[in-house]
């Protein structure tokens, strides 16, 4: 079960599994202001009895935010593991694996965490048993031809991207020097409000998604009779 706002980082692997093994994917309908309708989610979990629920915490297109706490509560009640795509919210919204009880939490390092591309983060619950999708050298237990059991070696094959990891560490240090994530988030939200206030007085500008929804500092809009790529070029 997935939401209607999932990124291709989720949808392409699922589509590939659909083609390879007949995996069934159920997409929840989009609901303005909350993205996920909790009644639809509950019904889908009861009816489909899925092995997994994957939810993006915020849309990379409209910026709208999903209430993960409510989604997680429903998933736990139905004993369905929840995977969170936090690419748009890592470094901008607080996260607690213990409080939410998620099975996995994934994020890229180059967005809100302000690191370089090529590095990401994965939190996996101790209860989540994953099989490696790639086998290879880990620099540990070299006498054993099976993948190591210990983490993170079991999932980290080949030489890690050391420069990108160092860059992510430097970015985290810089964010701390600025006063932490809350300071940066507040500044972004102020800029977001300024833009939305301005856009709300322009009848010729259409905001995509619920106008007054809670969102990260991402907005999609369109102008009548002007192609989006042309608008992007003009802004660029």
Short mmCIF file of C-alpha atoms in Angstrom, two decimals:
data_model
loop_
_atom_site.label_atom_id
_atom_site.label_comp_id
_atom_site.label_asym_id
_atom_site.label_seq_id
_atom_site.Cartn_x
_atom_site.Cartn_y
_atom_site.Cartn_z
CA UNK A 1 0.00 0.00 0.00
CA UNK A 2 1.39 3.40 -1.03
CA UNK A 3 0.15 6.98 -1.04
CA UNK A 4 -0.68 8.95 -4.17
CA UNK A 5 2.41 11.16 -3.85
CA UNK A 6 5.19 8.57 -3.90
CA UNK A 7 8.44 9.41 -5.69
CA UNK A 8 9.83 7.22 -8.48
CA UNK A 9 12.43 6.09 -5.95
CA UNK A 10 9.54 4.06 -4.55
CA UNK A 11 7.30 3.51 -7.56
CA UNK A 12 9.90 2.25 -10.03
CA UNK A 13 11.20 -0.54 -7.77
CA UNK A 14 7.61 -1.53 -6.99
CA UNK A 15 6.71 -1.53 -10.70
CA UNK A 16 9.75 -3.66 -11.42
CA UNK A 17 8.63 -6.14 -8.76
CA UNK A 18 5.14 -6.08 -10.27
CA UNK A 19 6.61 -7.16 -13.59
CA UNK A 20 9.02 -9.71 -12.11
CA UNK A 21 6.99 -11.47 -9.43
CA UNK A 22 3.45 -10.13 -9.76
CA UNK A 23 3.64 -7.92 -6.68
CA UNK A 24 0.31 -6.21 -6.05
CA UNK A 25 0.49 -2.46 -5.39
CA UNK A 26 -2.51 -0.58 -4.00
CA UNK A 27 -2.35 3.22 -4.32
CA UNK A 28 -4.44 5.25 -1.90
CA UNK A 29 -6.48 8.11 -3.40
CA UNK A 30 -5.20 11.62 -2.85
CA UNK A 31 -6.97 13.71 -0.21
CA UNK A 32 -6.52 17.51 -0.06
CA UNK A 33 -4.98 18.90 3.14
CA UNK A 34 -3.85 15.54 4.50
CA UNK A 35 -2.79 13.57 1.36
CA UNK A 36 -3.77 10.27 3.01
CA UNK A 37 -7.38 9.68 4.04
CA UNK A 38 -7.20 7.66 7.27
CA UNK A 39 -10.46 5.85 6.50
CA UNK A 40 -9.13 4.81 3.08
CA UNK A 41 -5.89 3.66 4.69
CA UNK A 42 -7.69 1.58 7.31
CA UNK A 43 -9.97 0.02 4.70
CA UNK A 44 -7.04 -0.82 2.43
CA UNK A 45 -5.06 -2.47 5.23
CA UNK A 46 -8.07 -4.55 6.29
CA UNK A 47 -9.03 -5.51 2.74
CA UNK A 48 -5.63 -6.00 1.08
CA UNK A 49 -3.73 -7.35 4.11
CA UNK A 50 -0.47 -5.98 2.68
CA UNK A 51 3.06 -7.01 3.59
CA UNK A 52 4.17 -3.36 3.67
CA UNK A 53 2.93 0.22 3.69
CA UNK A 54 5.20 2.91 2.18
CA UNK A 55 4.40 6.57 2.76
CA UNK A 56 6.29 9.70 1.71
CA UNK A 57 6.17 12.14 4.62
CA UNK A 58 5.96 15.10 2.23
CA UNK A 59 5.38 15.45 -1.49
CA UNK A 60 8.38 16.47 -3.57
CA UNK A 61 5.89 18.14 -5.95
CA UNK A 62 3.44 20.08 -3.78
CA UNK A 63 5.26 19.99 -0.43
CA UNK A 64 2.13 18.75 1.40
CA UNK A 65 2.86 16.89 4.64
CA UNK A 66 1.36 13.61 5.82
CA UNK A 67 0.57 13.13 9.51
CA UNK A 68 2.88 10.18 10.13
CA UNK A 69 1.81 9.76 13.72
CA UNK A 70 -1.76 8.89 12.73
CA UNK A 71 -0.64 6.74 9.79
CA UNK A 72 1.77 4.82 12.01
CA UNK A 73 -0.92 4.23 14.64
CA UNK A 74 -3.21 2.69 12.02
CA UNK A 75 -0.40 0.55 10.57
CA UNK A 76 0.58 -0.73 14.01
CA UNK A 77 -3.04 -1.55 14.85
CA UNK A 78 -3.21 -3.67 11.70
CA UNK A 79 0.31 -5.11 12.16
CA UNK A 80 1.56 -3.76 8.85
CA UNK A 81 5.18 -2.52 8.77
CA UNK A 82 5.49 1.14 7.78
CA UNK A 83 8.36 2.46 5.66
CA UNK A 84 8.78 6.26 5.59
CA UNK A 85 10.31 8.14 2.67
CA UNK A 86 11.70 11.20 4.44
CA UNK A 87 13.68 12.64 1.52
CA UNK A 88 11.72 15.91 1.72
CA UNK A 89 11.54 16.18 5.52
CA UNK A 90 14.86 14.92 6.90
CA UNK A 91 16.53 17.88 8.54
CA UNK A 92 13.32 19.90 8.54
CA UNK A 93 10.80 17.95 10.63
CA UNK A 94 11.61 16.15 13.91
CA UNK A 95 11.69 12.37 13.75
CA UNK A 96 11.69 9.71 16.45
CA UNK A 97 11.79 6.06 15.40
CA UNK A 98 10.82 4.96 18.89
CA UNK A 99 7.86 7.34 19.11
CA UNK A 100 6.53 6.46 15.65
CA UNK A 101 7.32 2.76 15.72
CA UNK A 102 8.21 2.64 12.01
CA UNK A 103 9.84 -0.37 10.38
CA UNK A 104 12.19 1.75 8.26
CA UNK A 105 12.99 5.40 7.62
CA UNK A 106 14.89 6.48 4.50
CA UNK A 107 16.32 9.82 3.44
CA UNK A 108 18.71 11.29 0.93
CA UNK A 109 21.55 13.44 2.23
CA UNK A 110 21.48 16.24 -0.34
CA UNK A 111 18.17 17.95 0.46
CA UNK A 112 17.19 19.22 3.91
CA UNK A 113 20.35 17.73 5.41
CA UNK A 114 22.32 19.89 2.92
CA UNK A 115 24.97 17.29 2.20
CA UNK A 116 26.39 16.26 -1.19
CA UNK A 117 24.60 13.87 -3.56
CA UNK A 118 25.49 10.21 -3.45
CA UNK A 119 24.85 9.49 0.23
CA UNK A 120 21.68 8.55 2.06
CA UNK A 121 20.40 7.32 5.39
CA UNK A 122 18.48 4.19 6.33
CA UNK A 123 17.08 3.43 9.75
CA UNK A 124 15.80 -0.14 10.07
CA UNK A 125 13.92 -1.40 13.11
CA UNK A 126 15.58 -4.31 14.94
CA UNK A 127 12.41 -6.27 14.17
CA UNK A 128 12.83 -5.79 10.41
CA UNK A 129 14.79 -8.65 8.88
CA UNK A 130 16.06 -7.73 5.42
CA UNK A 131 17.89 -9.87 2.91
CA UNK A 132 20.74 -8.12 1.04
CA UNK A 133 19.84 -7.37 -2.57
CA UNK A 134 23.53 -7.22 -3.56
CA UNK A 135 26.34 -9.49 -2.34
CA UNK A 136 29.96 -8.51 -2.36
CA UNK A 137 32.94 -7.41 -0.34
CA UNK A 138 32.40 -5.59 2.95
CA UNK A 139 35.95 -5.46 4.33
CA UNK A 140 34.90 -7.68 7.23
CA UNK A 141 34.62 -11.46 7.82
CA UNK A 142 36.54 -12.02 4.58
CA UNK A 143 37.02 -15.71 5.39
CA UNK A 144 33.24 -16.25 5.10
CA UNK A 145 31.63 -16.41 1.64
CA UNK A 146 28.21 -15.53 3.07
CA UNK A 147 27.23 -11.92 3.72
CA UNK A 148 27.98 -10.94 7.35
CA UNK A 149 25.08 -11.00 9.79
CA UNK A 150 26.17 -7.89 11.68
CA UNK A 151 24.93 -4.45 10.67
CA UNK A 152 25.60 -2.33 8.74
CA UNK A 153 28.06 -4.66 6.98
CA UNK A 154 25.25 -6.96 5.83
CA UNK A 155 23.81 -4.25 3.59
CA UNK A 156 26.84 -2.11 2.74
CA UNK A 157 28.59 -3.81 -0.18
CA UNK A 158 31.78 -2.44 -1.68
CA UNK A 159 33.70 0.68 -0.70
CA UNK A 160 31.50 3.32 1.00
CA UNK A 161 31.32 6.79 -0.57
CA UNK A 162 33.70 8.29 1.98
CA UNK A 163 33.87 11.82 0.50
CA UNK A 164 30.06 12.10 0.44
CA UNK A 165 29.79 10.77 4.00
CA UNK A 166 32.37 13.33 5.13
CA UNK A 167 30.44 16.02 3.28
CA UNK A 168 27.23 15.03 5.05
CA UNK A 169 29.06 15.23 8.38
CA UNK A 170 30.33 18.70 7.49
CA UNK A 171 26.81 19.77 6.51
CA UNK A 172 25.43 18.53 9.83
CA UNK A 173 28.17 20.48 11.64
CA UNK A 174 27.31 23.64 9.67
CA UNK A 175 23.60 23.25 10.45
CA UNK A 176 24.50 23.01 14.13
CA UNK A 177 26.50 26.23 13.85
CA UNK A 178 23.44 28.00 12.42
CA UNK A 179 21.39 27.05 15.47
CA UNK A 180 20.03 23.72 14.30
CA UNK A 181 17.28 22.51 12.00
CA UNK A 182 14.56 24.53 13.74
CA UNK A 183 16.26 27.83 12.79
CA UNK A 184 16.56 26.87 9.12
CA UNK A 185 13.03 25.50 9.03
CA UNK A 186 11.63 28.71 10.52
CA UNK A 187 13.40 30.80 7.89
CA UNK A 188 12.10 28.58 5.09
CA UNK A 189 8.56 28.72 6.47
CA UNK A 190 8.72 32.52 6.60
CA UNK A 191 9.76 32.61 2.93
CA UNK A 192 7.04 30.08 2.11
CA UNK A 193 4.40 32.25 3.81
CA UNK A 194 5.59 35.34 1.94
CA UNK A 195 5.26 33.54 -1.37
CA UNK A 196 1.85 32.05 -0.60
CA UNK A 197 0.54 35.40 0.66
CA UNK A 198 1.69 36.99 -2.61
CA UNK A 199 0.33 34.14 -4.73
CA UNK A 200 -3.04 34.32 -2.98
CA UNK A 201 -3.59 37.83 -4.39
CA UNK A 202 -2.83 36.75 -7.98
CA UNK A 203 -5.93 35.12 -9.49
CA UNK A 204 -3.93 34.13 -12.59
CA UNK A 205 -1.58 31.91 -10.55
CA UNK A 206 -2.83 28.46 -9.51
CA UNK A 207 -1.19 26.66 -6.58
CA UNK A 208 -1.24 22.87 -6.97
CA UNK A 209 -2.38 20.90 -3.95
CA UNK A 210 -4.36 22.29 -1.05
CA UNK A 211 -3.47 25.99 -0.81
CA UNK A 212 -3.44 26.26 2.98
CA UNK A 213 -2.18 22.74 3.73
CA UNK A 214 0.73 22.18 6.09
CA UNK A 215 3.77 21.82 3.84
CA UNK A 216 7.52 21.91 3.64
CA UNK A 217 9.00 24.83 1.71
CA UNK A 218 8.07 23.39 -1.68
CA UNK A 219 5.33 24.82 -3.89
CA UNK A 220 4.13 23.87 -7.35
CA UNK A 221 2.09 26.32 -9.39
CA UNK A 222 0.99 26.94 -12.95
CA UNK A 223 0.06 29.88 -15.12
CA UNK A 224 -2.77 29.74 -17.66
CA UNK A 225 -1.67 29.15 -21.24
CA UNK A 226 2.02 29.02 -20.33
CA UNK A 227 3.92 25.72 -20.42
CA UNK A 228 5.64 24.86 -17.12
CA UNK A 229 9.06 24.51 -18.79
CA UNK A 230 8.71 28.04 -20.15
CA UNK A 231 7.88 29.37 -16.67
CA UNK A 232 10.94 27.56 -15.31
CA UNK A 233 13.12 29.09 -18.03
CA UNK A 234 11.81 32.58 -17.30
CA UNK A 235 12.43 32.15 -13.57
CA UNK A 236 15.88 30.74 -14.29
#
